[in-house]
Amino acid sequence: MVGSPVLLIAIPLLAAFLIPLIGMIWKESVRLIPGLVLAFMLVSSASMLLYVTNNSTIIETIAGWQAPWGINLVFSPLTGFLATLMIFLGFIVWLFSYRFKRNVDFEPAKKYFIFLMMLVAGAVGIVITGDIFNQFVFIEITSISAYALTAFYTGRNSAEASFKYLLMGSLSSSALLIAIAIIYSQLGTLNMADIADKMYLMPTGYKITALIFFFMGIGIEAEIFPLNGWAPDAYTEAPGPIGAAFAGIVVKAGVYAMIRLVFTLFDIPNSMQFLVVIGLVTLIVAETSAIKQDKLKRMLAYSSIGQMGLVFVAFGIGTAEGVFAALFLMLNHAIIKPLLFLSGSYLVFNSKEKKISEVNGLGKHMPITSLLFALGAFAIVGLPPFSGFWSKLSVLTAAANEGMILIIALVLIVSVVEIVYYFRVVNRIYFFEKSDNVVVQKPRINAMIAMLILGSIILVIGFDPDIVSIYLHKASHDLMNTREYIDNVLSIGQSLTK
Amino acid sequence: MNNELYEILRYGILGGSILLILIGLYAALTKRSLIKIIIGLSIVDGGIHLLLIGIGYVKNGTAPIFSPGFENSTANMVDPVPQALVLTAIVIGFAVTAVALSLVIRLYRHHNTLEIDEIKNLKW
């Protein structure tokens, strides 16, 4: 075991604020330090994940205040799995964008990497914290860096997309704060385990009001249906690798915060059906919108929203199998969608409009990038030898075991829609003639390595899904077992007071 | 302070905070000027801060500070946690407002207007 959970938050934050200082002395460090930090975090987080899979959950109390009073960090199989996944994605995004343009200035590169580090720190914080107000603070850190990264390019309409995101994000964070105020006024505690333990004391009316405000507050990061208006614009206007970071890091953190609420904090009986309903609505609305898009990144953004809908449907099945399927989907989405964003951003690199029609015939001119995009497209719709197949299969079997025929039918219909719009792009890449005014952009070597890593992971999981399923089973057991979570967190406090 | 006055004060604070939140929401959702929208968001924030402070208030409360002569008055201290939350929330609100205003500057340079109806390169 290397390091401790608190380092996963402290080190990237420290690095984010040290980058400009060290950058004044040695300019290259601005690009190198984030990579070193993320590599260390990845090793540390992976080793802790191995430890918690075989032993007990790591719980760290901050500043010596025990569990119900102070802030604690919980590194369990579930949170550790998600944290490791996010840090890995952060590393891939860094590798891809290390020198993202040939002669990018020092200033933009500095800002870009500062915000990338803050994004990763905030997202990891959302996942491993055990305190709802602390989670609110991390959600704000993540959101503010996401607003800034969305507005990174001055030439595009990025400021508009970012303002739209900020408007929705700011209102929803207000809702989150109101929800926290309701919980605190009723239960007098902010610790998640303590809230879950005392939840039965809360009148049902307050409970439902708080849950609705929480949904409004967190749904925006998790891209659930009425709150995802920011996503298509932000994904389109942000730099390509940042789209990958949104899909792989920010959204995963939002989904985690949501399921922690529903599974652990609130014991409202019908909330599972509610998850299924919002998941299905999100899925259907997003996939039907995706098929109408003529811009590549916008289509990918809608597809990303749709996948999150499917994740919520799988969580809403409510059994351990359903949770396993949902976590598997999250893992696959976190690997495949960044691959699509990264390779897609090179396919439309030099075009102004980023239209799908501009990828015509690029298969001959940029063979590896096109192949990787096609691989991602095949994997995300769930064709058999790739990783996406296993997650979709596990959703369907979990639904079948519960007799939810409607879910199976809808998921299959939506898969057909997905196949239509992804294969349309792949068809254009390989079987259309390239028009003369499209300028081909060769990927840089570091970007190529980043994409190849993601592509090979898709193949490895596709051929041997068992190498990840042990972690996923542990994580789903961890999420389902609320009592164990509460006892784990609160017993630490008791043992210290004795 | 007698009971009646305390109850009036308590409900006054809660009602006032909800009123502030609603005023802010009205401004943020109906005004067409970017600056007014941001002012609305700040008013919502202010309302929520007041709500949090109101939750932590106790009857005849004193400041939650241990000082000479007040060692035994923990029972009367107001709850310090909401105050800590409000301090944090103020800082966050400040950061969000700063980012929002810098985006407005960028938008103004790009479009030469602050009217949200005229900034429509993307679908709203």
PDB file of C-alpha atoms in Angstrom, chain A residues 153-399:
ATOM      1  CA  TYR A 153     -10.655  28.316 -26.438  1.00  0.00           C
ATOM      2  CA  THR A 154     -11.245  32.011 -26.997  1.00  0.00           C
ATOM      3  CA  GLY A 155     -12.063  31.668 -30.690  1.00  0.00           C
ATOM      4  CA  ARG A 156     -15.160  29.518 -30.424  1.00  0.00           C
ATOM      5  CA  ASN A 157     -18.520  30.003 -28.741  1.00  0.00           C
ATOM      6  CA  SER A 158     -16.973  28.489 -25.656  1.00  0.00           C
ATOM      7  CA  ALA A 159     -17.748  31.411 -23.334  1.00  0.00           C
ATOM      8  CA  GLU A 160     -21.418  31.030 -24.174  1.00  0.00           C
ATOM      9  CA  ALA A 161     -21.398  27.278 -23.501  1.00  0.00           C
ATOM     10  CA  SER A 162     -19.508  27.884 -20.286  1.00  0.00           C
ATOM     11  CA  PHE A 163     -21.927  30.586 -19.115  1.00  0.00           C
ATOM     12  CA  LYS A 164     -24.839  28.277 -19.768  1.00  0.00           C
ATOM     13  CA  TYR A 165     -23.124  25.544 -17.755  1.00  0.00           C
ATOM     14  CA  LEU A 166     -22.343  28.028 -14.976  1.00  0.00           C
ATOM     15  CA  LEU A 167     -25.926  29.285 -14.801  1.00  0.00           C
ATOM     16  CA  MET A 168     -27.331  25.783 -14.389  1.00  0.00           C
ATOM     17  CA  GLY A 169     -24.487  24.672 -12.157  1.00  0.00           C
ATOM     18  CA  SER A 170     -24.836  27.645  -9.851  1.00  0.00           C
ATOM     19  CA  LEU A 171     -28.590  27.210  -9.409  1.00  0.00           C
ATOM     20  CA  SER A 172     -28.189  23.491  -8.782  1.00  0.00           C
ATOM     21  CA  SER A 173     -25.427  24.020  -6.233  1.00  0.00           C
ATOM     22  CA  SER A 174     -27.850  26.337  -4.413  1.00  0.00           C
ATOM     23  CA  ALA A 175     -30.358  23.476  -4.394  1.00  0.00           C
ATOM     24  CA  LEU A 176     -27.676  21.194  -2.994  1.00  0.00           C
ATOM     25  CA  LEU A 177     -26.958  23.663  -0.191  1.00  0.00           C
ATOM     26  CA  ILE A 178     -30.675  23.866   0.665  1.00  0.00           C
ATOM     27  CA  ALA A 179     -30.792  20.062   0.822  1.00  0.00           C
ATOM     28  CA  ILE A 180     -27.824  20.057   3.181  1.00  0.00           C
ATOM     29  CA  ALA A 181     -29.546  22.711   5.320  1.00  0.00           C
ATOM     30  CA  ILE A 182     -32.694  20.551   5.537  1.00  0.00           C
ATOM     31  CA  ILE A 183     -30.693  17.479   6.551  1.00  0.00           C
ATOM     32  CA  TYR A 184     -28.714  19.416   9.147  1.00  0.00           C
ATOM     33  CA  SER A 185     -31.772  21.076  10.643  1.00  0.00           C
ATOM     34  CA  GLN A 186     -33.477  17.701  11.067  1.00  0.00           C
ATOM     35  CA  LEU A 187     -30.622  15.403  12.066  1.00  0.00           C
ATOM     36  CA  GLY A 188     -27.882  17.733  13.294  1.00  0.00           C
ATOM     37  CA  THR A 189     -25.124  15.887  11.494  1.00  0.00           C
ATOM     38  CA  LEU A 190     -23.272  16.082   8.200  1.00  0.00           C
ATOM     39  CA  ASN A 191     -21.512  12.732   8.239  1.00  0.00           C
ATOM     40  CA  MET A 192     -22.940  10.384   5.602  1.00  0.00           C
ATOM     41  CA  ALA A 193     -22.808   7.267   7.765  1.00  0.00           C
ATOM     42  CA  ASP A 194     -24.339   9.117  10.691  1.00  0.00           C
ATOM     43  CA  ILE A 195     -27.112  10.511   8.459  1.00  0.00           C
ATOM     44  CA  ALA A 196     -27.831   7.031   7.111  1.00  0.00           C
ATOM     45  CA  ASP A 197     -27.915   5.714  10.675  1.00  0.00           C
ATOM     46  CA  LYS A 198     -30.374   8.367  11.894  1.00  0.00           C
ATOM     47  CA  MET A 199     -32.465   8.671   8.735  1.00  0.00           C
ATOM     48  CA  TYR A 200     -35.426   6.859  10.299  1.00  0.00           C
ATOM     49  CA  LEU A 201     -35.833   9.841  12.671  1.00  0.00           C
ATOM     50  CA  MET A 202     -36.643  12.181   9.806  1.00  0.00           C
ATOM     51  CA  PRO A 203     -40.312  12.803   8.861  1.00  0.00           C
ATOM     52  CA  THR A 204     -41.149  11.499   5.385  1.00  0.00           C
ATOM     53  CA  GLY A 205     -42.090  14.922   4.044  1.00  0.00           C
ATOM     54  CA  TYR A 206     -38.696  16.395   4.908  1.00  0.00           C
ATOM     55  CA  LYS A 207     -37.014  13.289   3.543  1.00  0.00           C
ATOM     56  CA  ILE A 208     -38.648  13.609   0.128  1.00  0.00           C
ATOM     57  CA  THR A 209     -38.063  17.371  -0.045  1.00  0.00           C
ATOM     58  CA  ALA A 210     -34.388  16.884   0.799  1.00  0.00           C
ATOM     59  CA  LEU A 211     -34.055  14.090  -1.757  1.00  0.00           C
ATOM     60  CA  ILE A 212     -35.603  16.263  -4.497  1.00  0.00           C
ATOM     61  CA  PHE A 213     -33.224  19.130  -3.712  1.00  0.00           C
ATOM     62  CA  PHE A 214     -30.306  16.685  -3.692  1.00  0.00           C
ATOM     63  CA  PHE A 215     -31.380  15.375  -7.099  1.00  0.00           C
ATOM     64  CA  MET A 216     -31.531  18.904  -8.473  1.00  0.00           C
ATOM     65  CA  GLY A 217     -28.108  19.593  -7.014  1.00  0.00           C
ATOM     66  CA  ILE A 218     -26.283  16.499  -8.181  1.00  0.00           C
ATOM     67  CA  GLY A 219     -28.288  15.609 -11.283  1.00  0.00           C
ATOM     68  CA  ILE A 220     -26.515  18.298 -13.236  1.00  0.00           C
ATOM     69  CA  GLU A 221     -23.165  16.534 -12.895  1.00  0.00           C
ATOM     70  CA  ALA A 222     -24.752  13.135 -13.472  1.00  0.00           C
ATOM     71  CA  GLU A 223     -26.473  14.383 -16.666  1.00  0.00           C
ATOM     72  CA  ILE A 224     -29.978  13.156 -15.796  1.00  0.00           C
ATOM     73  CA  PHE A 225     -32.720  14.283 -18.124  1.00  0.00           C
ATOM     74  CA  PRO A 226     -34.077  17.715 -17.286  1.00  0.00           C
ATOM     75  CA  LEU A 227     -30.725  18.973 -16.002  1.00  0.00           C
ATOM     76  CA  ASN A 228     -28.406  18.016 -18.855  1.00  0.00           C
ATOM     77  CA  GLY A 229     -28.959  20.994 -21.163  1.00  0.00           C
ATOM     78  CA  TRP A 230     -25.402  22.156 -20.546  1.00  0.00           C
ATOM     79  CA  ALA A 231     -23.778  18.930 -21.669  1.00  0.00           C
ATOM     80  CA  PRO A 232     -24.028  19.006 -25.499  1.00  0.00           C
ATOM     81  CA  ASP A 233     -22.738  22.575 -25.731  1.00  0.00           C
ATOM     82  CA  ALA A 234     -20.004  22.143 -23.149  1.00  0.00           C
ATOM     83  CA  TYR A 235     -18.757  18.933 -24.795  1.00  0.00           C
ATOM     84  CA  THR A 236     -18.813  20.585 -28.223  1.00  0.00           C
ATOM     85  CA  GLU A 237     -17.060  23.817 -27.292  1.00  0.00           C
ATOM     86  CA  ALA A 238     -14.517  22.447 -24.820  1.00  0.00           C
ATOM     87  CA  PRO A 239     -11.183  21.093 -26.110  1.00  0.00           C
ATOM     88  CA  GLY A 240     -11.374  17.445 -27.224  1.00  0.00           C
ATOM     89  CA  PRO A 241      -9.506  15.920 -24.281  1.00  0.00           C
ATOM     90  CA  ILE A 242     -11.683  17.916 -21.877  1.00  0.00           C
ATOM     91  CA  GLY A 243     -14.752  16.302 -23.425  1.00  0.00           C
ATOM     92  CA  ALA A 244     -13.091  12.998 -22.570  1.00  0.00           C
ATOM     93  CA  ALA A 245     -12.438  14.225 -19.032  1.00  0.00           C
ATOM     94  CA  PHE A 246     -16.085  15.270 -18.624  1.00  0.00           C
ATOM     95  CA  ALA A 247     -17.329  11.881 -19.792  1.00  0.00           C
ATOM     96  CA  GLY A 248     -14.794   9.889 -17.799  1.00  0.00           C
ATOM     97  CA  ILE A 249     -14.331  11.931 -14.628  1.00  0.00           C
ATOM     98  CA  VAL A 250     -16.980  14.596 -13.890  1.00  0.00           C
ATOM     99  CA  VAL A 251     -20.004  12.518 -14.863  1.00  0.00           C
ATOM    100  CA  LYS A 252     -18.764   9.465 -12.978  1.00  0.00           C
ATOM    101  CA  ALA A 253     -18.381  11.547  -9.834  1.00  0.00           C
ATOM    102  CA  GLY A 254     -21.933  12.851 -10.267  1.00  0.00           C
ATOM    103  CA  VAL A 255     -23.331   9.355 -10.699  1.00  0.00           C
ATOM    104  CA  TYR A 256     -21.490   8.188  -7.597  1.00  0.00           C
ATOM    105  CA  ALA A 257     -22.890  11.049  -5.494  1.00  0.00           C
ATOM    106  CA  MET A 258     -26.378  10.189  -6.738  1.00  0.00           C
ATOM    107  CA  ILE A 259     -26.240   6.467  -5.999  1.00  0.00           C
ATOM    108  CA  ARG A 260     -24.657   7.064  -2.601  1.00  0.00           C
ATOM    109  CA  LEU A 261     -27.710   9.164  -1.762  1.00  0.00           C
ATOM    110  CA  VAL A 262     -30.246   6.659  -3.004  1.00  0.00           C
ATOM    111  CA  PHE A 263     -28.592   3.477  -1.754  1.00  0.00           C
ATOM    112  CA  THR A 264     -27.013   4.595   1.520  1.00  0.00           C
ATOM    113  CA  LEU A 265     -28.433   7.872   2.793  1.00  0.00           C
ATOM    114  CA  PHE A 266     -32.145   7.668   2.031  1.00  0.00           C
ATOM    115  CA  ASP A 267     -34.213   4.554   2.645  1.00  0.00           C
ATOM    116  CA  ILE A 268     -37.268   5.594   0.637  1.00  0.00           C
ATOM    117  CA  PRO A 269     -38.817   2.383  -0.736  1.00  0.00           C
ATOM    118  CA  ASN A 270     -39.840   3.656  -4.168  1.00  0.00           C
ATOM    119  CA  SER A 271     -36.639   5.498  -5.004  1.00  0.00           C
ATOM    120  CA  MET A 272     -35.431   2.523  -7.093  1.00  0.00           C
ATOM    121  CA  GLN A 273     -38.406   2.782  -9.431  1.00  0.00           C
ATOM    122  CA  PHE A 274     -37.723   6.502  -9.604  1.00  0.00           C
ATOM    123  CA  LEU A 275     -34.160   5.764 -10.759  1.00  0.00           C
ATOM    124  CA  VAL A 276     -35.493   3.431 -13.452  1.00  0.00           C
ATOM    125  CA  VAL A 277     -37.960   6.057 -14.678  1.00  0.00           C
ATOM    126  CA  ILE A 278     -35.493   8.964 -14.887  1.00  0.00           C
ATOM    127  CA  GLY A 279     -32.933   6.599 -16.400  1.00  0.00           C
ATOM    128  CA  LEU A 280     -35.297   5.461 -19.128  1.00  0.00           C
ATOM    129  CA  VAL A 281     -36.459   9.010 -19.904  1.00  0.00           C
ATOM    130  CA  THR A 282     -32.847  10.211 -20.094  1.00  0.00           C
ATOM    131  CA  LEU A 283     -31.893   7.242 -22.259  1.00  0.00           C
ATOM    132  CA  ILE A 284     -34.718   7.652 -24.774  1.00  0.00           C
ATOM    133  CA  VAL A 285     -34.563  11.458 -25.055  1.00  0.00           C
ATOM    134  CA  ALA A 286     -30.772  11.474 -25.432  1.00  0.00           C
ATOM    135  CA  GLU A 287     -30.541   8.674 -27.981  1.00  0.00           C
ATOM    136  CA  THR A 288     -33.296  10.111 -30.160  1.00  0.00           C
ATOM    137  CA  SER A 289     -31.545  13.495 -30.030  1.00  0.00           C
ATOM    138  CA  ALA A 290     -28.203  11.913 -30.865  1.00  0.00           C
ATOM    139  CA  ILE A 291     -29.495  10.501 -34.119  1.00  0.00           C
ATOM    140  CA  LYS A 292     -30.482  13.992 -35.332  1.00  0.00           C
ATOM    141  CA  GLN A 293     -27.103  15.638 -34.705  1.00  0.00           C
ATOM    142  CA  ASP A 294     -24.837  16.680 -37.556  1.00  0.00           C
ATOM    143  CA  LYS A 295     -21.848  17.635 -35.393  1.00  0.00           C
ATOM    144  CA  LEU A 296     -19.594  14.822 -34.273  1.00  0.00           C
ATOM    145  CA  LYS A 297     -18.874  15.942 -30.716  1.00  0.00           C
ATOM    146  CA  ARG A 298     -22.503  16.878 -30.130  1.00  0.00           C
ATOM    147  CA  MET A 299     -23.546  13.395 -31.174  1.00  0.00           C
ATOM    148  CA  LEU A 300     -20.988  11.889 -28.796  1.00  0.00           C
ATOM    149  CA  ALA A 301     -22.272  14.148 -26.004  1.00  0.00           C
ATOM    150  CA  TYR A 302     -25.865  12.989 -26.460  1.00  0.00           C
ATOM    151  CA  SER A 303     -24.663   9.397 -26.598  1.00  0.00           C
ATOM    152  CA  SER A 304     -22.824   9.994 -23.326  1.00  0.00           C
ATOM    153  CA  ILE A 305     -26.023  11.291 -21.697  1.00  0.00           C
ATOM    154  CA  GLY A 306     -27.865   8.238 -23.010  1.00  0.00           C
ATOM    155  CA  GLN A 307     -25.293   5.880 -21.517  1.00  0.00           C
ATOM    156  CA  MET A 308     -25.729   7.578 -18.136  1.00  0.00           C
ATOM    157  CA  GLY A 309     -29.456   6.941 -18.454  1.00  0.00           C
ATOM    158  CA  LEU A 310     -28.707   3.273 -19.001  1.00  0.00           C
ATOM    159  CA  VAL A 311     -26.446   3.280 -15.921  1.00  0.00           C
ATOM    160  CA  PHE A 312     -29.316   4.654 -13.824  1.00  0.00           C
ATOM    161  CA  VAL A 313     -31.694   2.038 -15.216  1.00  0.00           C
ATOM    162  CA  ALA A 314     -29.224  -0.676 -14.217  1.00  0.00           C
ATOM    163  CA  PHE A 315     -28.840   0.787 -10.714  1.00  0.00           C
ATOM    164  CA  GLY A 316     -32.616   1.033 -10.466  1.00  0.00           C
ATOM    165  CA  ILE A 317     -33.021  -2.714 -10.958  1.00  0.00           C
ATOM    166  CA  GLY A 318     -31.937  -2.732  -7.346  1.00  0.00           C
ATOM    167  CA  THR A 319     -30.360  -6.174  -7.056  1.00  0.00           C
ATOM    168  CA  ALA A 320     -26.647  -6.869  -6.549  1.00  0.00           C
ATOM    169  CA  GLU A 321     -26.590  -8.062 -10.158  1.00  0.00           C
ATOM    170  CA  GLY A 322     -28.060  -4.769 -11.348  1.00  0.00           C
ATOM    171  CA  VAL A 323     -25.481  -2.773  -9.395  1.00  0.00           C
ATOM    172  CA  PHE A 324     -22.729  -4.969 -10.826  1.00  0.00           C
ATOM    173  CA  ALA A 325     -24.047  -4.311 -14.342  1.00  0.00           C
ATOM    174  CA  ALA A 326     -24.249  -0.571 -13.689  1.00  0.00           C
ATOM    175  CA  LEU A 327     -20.685  -0.400 -12.386  1.00  0.00           C
ATOM    176  CA  PHE A 328     -19.486  -2.438 -15.353  1.00  0.00           C
ATOM    177  CA  LEU A 329     -21.277   0.025 -17.659  1.00  0.00           C
ATOM    178  CA  MET A 330     -19.621   2.939 -15.875  1.00  0.00           C
ATOM    179  CA  LEU A 331     -16.202   1.322 -16.298  1.00  0.00           C
ATOM    180  CA  ASN A 332     -16.804   0.678 -19.992  1.00  0.00           C
ATOM    181  CA  HIS A 333     -18.219   4.120 -20.604  1.00  0.00           C
ATOM    182  CA  ALA A 334     -15.241   5.683 -18.828  1.00  0.00           C
ATOM    183  CA  ILE A 335     -12.867   3.877 -21.197  1.00  0.00           C
ATOM    184  CA  ILE A 336     -14.770   3.859 -24.499  1.00  0.00           C
ATOM    185  CA  LYS A 337     -16.261   7.364 -24.543  1.00  0.00           C
ATOM    186  CA  PRO A 338     -12.903   9.093 -23.908  1.00  0.00           C
ATOM    187  CA  LEU A 339     -11.437   6.999 -26.752  1.00  0.00           C
ATOM    188  CA  LEU A 340     -14.247   8.225 -29.032  1.00  0.00           C
ATOM    189  CA  PHE A 341     -13.756  11.843 -27.944  1.00  0.00           C
ATOM    190  CA  LEU A 342      -9.972  11.703 -28.326  1.00  0.00           C
ATOM    191  CA  SER A 343      -9.937   9.999 -31.729  1.00  0.00           C
ATOM    192  CA  GLY A 344     -12.972  12.013 -32.849  1.00  0.00           C
ATOM    193  CA  SER A 345     -11.267  15.280 -31.937  1.00  0.00           C
ATOM    194  CA  TYR A 346      -8.440  14.341 -34.333  1.00  0.00           C
ATOM    195  CA  LEU A 347     -10.881  13.335 -37.073  1.00  0.00           C
ATOM    196  CA  VAL A 348     -12.437  16.816 -37.109  1.00  0.00           C
ATOM    197  CA  PHE A 349      -9.272  18.598 -35.947  1.00  0.00           C
ATOM    198  CA  ASN A 350      -8.975  21.236 -38.670  1.00  0.00           C
ATOM    199  CA  SER A 351     -12.631  21.802 -39.426  1.00  0.00           C
ATOM    200  CA  LYS A 352     -14.495  24.803 -38.109  1.00  0.00           C
ATOM    201  CA  GLU A 353     -17.972  23.337 -37.911  1.00  0.00           C
ATOM    202  CA  LYS A 354     -16.912  19.863 -36.640  1.00  0.00           C
ATOM    203  CA  LYS A 355     -19.571  18.300 -38.859  1.00  0.00           C
ATOM    204  CA  ILE A 356     -19.953  14.541 -39.229  1.00  0.00           C
ATOM    205  CA  SER A 357     -19.864  14.923 -43.022  1.00  0.00           C
ATOM    206  CA  GLU A 358     -16.281  16.147 -42.769  1.00  0.00           C
ATOM    207  CA  VAL A 359     -14.925  12.759 -41.692  1.00  0.00           C
ATOM    208  CA  ASN A 360     -15.666  11.289 -45.127  1.00  0.00           C
ATOM    209  CA  GLY A 361     -12.965   8.953 -46.371  1.00  0.00           C
ATOM    210  CA  LEU A 362     -10.475   9.651 -43.585  1.00  0.00           C
ATOM    211  CA  GLY A 363      -9.971   5.914 -43.082  1.00  0.00           C
ATOM    212  CA  LYS A 364      -7.295   5.875 -45.773  1.00  0.00           C
ATOM    213  CA  HIS A 365      -5.539   9.032 -44.616  1.00  0.00           C
ATOM    214  CA  MET A 366      -5.424   8.493 -40.864  1.00  0.00           C
ATOM    215  CA  PRO A 367      -5.689   4.689 -40.574  1.00  0.00           C
ATOM    216  CA  ILE A 368      -4.891   4.181 -36.882  1.00  0.00           C
ATOM    217  CA  THR A 369      -7.087   6.999 -35.563  1.00  0.00           C
ATOM    218  CA  SER A 370      -9.977   5.836 -37.739  1.00  0.00           C
ATOM    219  CA  LEU A 371      -9.504   2.255 -36.641  1.00  0.00           C
ATOM    220  CA  LEU A 372      -9.549   3.330 -32.977  1.00  0.00           C
ATOM    221  CA  PHE A 373     -12.705   5.376 -33.529  1.00  0.00           C
ATOM    222  CA  ALA A 374     -14.360   2.397 -35.197  1.00  0.00           C
ATOM    223  CA  LEU A 375     -13.231   0.152 -32.343  1.00  0.00           C
ATOM    224  CA  GLY A 376     -14.785   2.566 -29.847  1.00  0.00           C
ATOM    225  CA  ALA A 377     -18.010   2.736 -31.876  1.00  0.00           C
ATOM    226  CA  PHE A 378     -18.276  -1.063 -32.077  1.00  0.00           C
ATOM    227  CA  ALA A 379     -17.519  -1.398 -28.371  1.00  0.00           C
ATOM    228  CA  ILE A 380     -20.037   1.178 -27.174  1.00  0.00           C
ATOM    229  CA  VAL A 381     -22.957  -0.261 -29.106  1.00  0.00           C
ATOM    230  CA  GLY A 382     -22.095  -3.662 -27.597  1.00  0.00           C
ATOM    231  CA  LEU A 383     -20.766  -5.868 -30.365  1.00  0.00           C
ATOM    232  CA  PRO A 384     -19.567  -9.249 -29.022  1.00  0.00           C
ATOM    233  CA  PRO A 385     -15.781  -9.364 -28.909  1.00  0.00           C
ATOM    234  CA  PHE A 386     -15.470  -5.931 -27.258  1.00  0.00           C
ATOM    235  CA  SER A 387     -15.917  -4.858 -23.649  1.00  0.00           C
ATOM    236  CA  GLY A 388     -19.231  -3.042 -24.192  1.00  0.00           C
ATOM    237  CA  PHE A 389     -20.906  -6.342 -25.004  1.00  0.00           C
ATOM    238  CA  TRP A 390     -20.359  -7.798 -21.533  1.00  0.00           C
ATOM    239  CA  SER A 391     -21.756  -4.787 -19.694  1.00  0.00           C
ATOM    240  CA  LYS A 392     -24.856  -4.620 -21.868  1.00  0.00           C
ATOM    241  CA  LEU A 393     -25.335  -8.373 -21.472  1.00  0.00           C
ATOM    242  CA  SER A 394     -25.097  -8.085 -17.696  1.00  0.00           C
ATOM    243  CA  VAL A 395     -27.728  -5.302 -17.692  1.00  0.00           C
ATOM    244  CA  LEU A 396     -30.059  -7.497 -19.715  1.00  0.00           C
ATOM    245  CA  THR A 397     -29.544 -10.596 -17.547  1.00  0.00           C
ATOM    246  CA  ALA A 398     -30.027  -8.553 -14.368  1.00  0.00           C
ATOM    247  CA  ALA A 399     -33.278  -7.152 -15.762  1.00  0.00           C
TER     248      ALA A 399
END
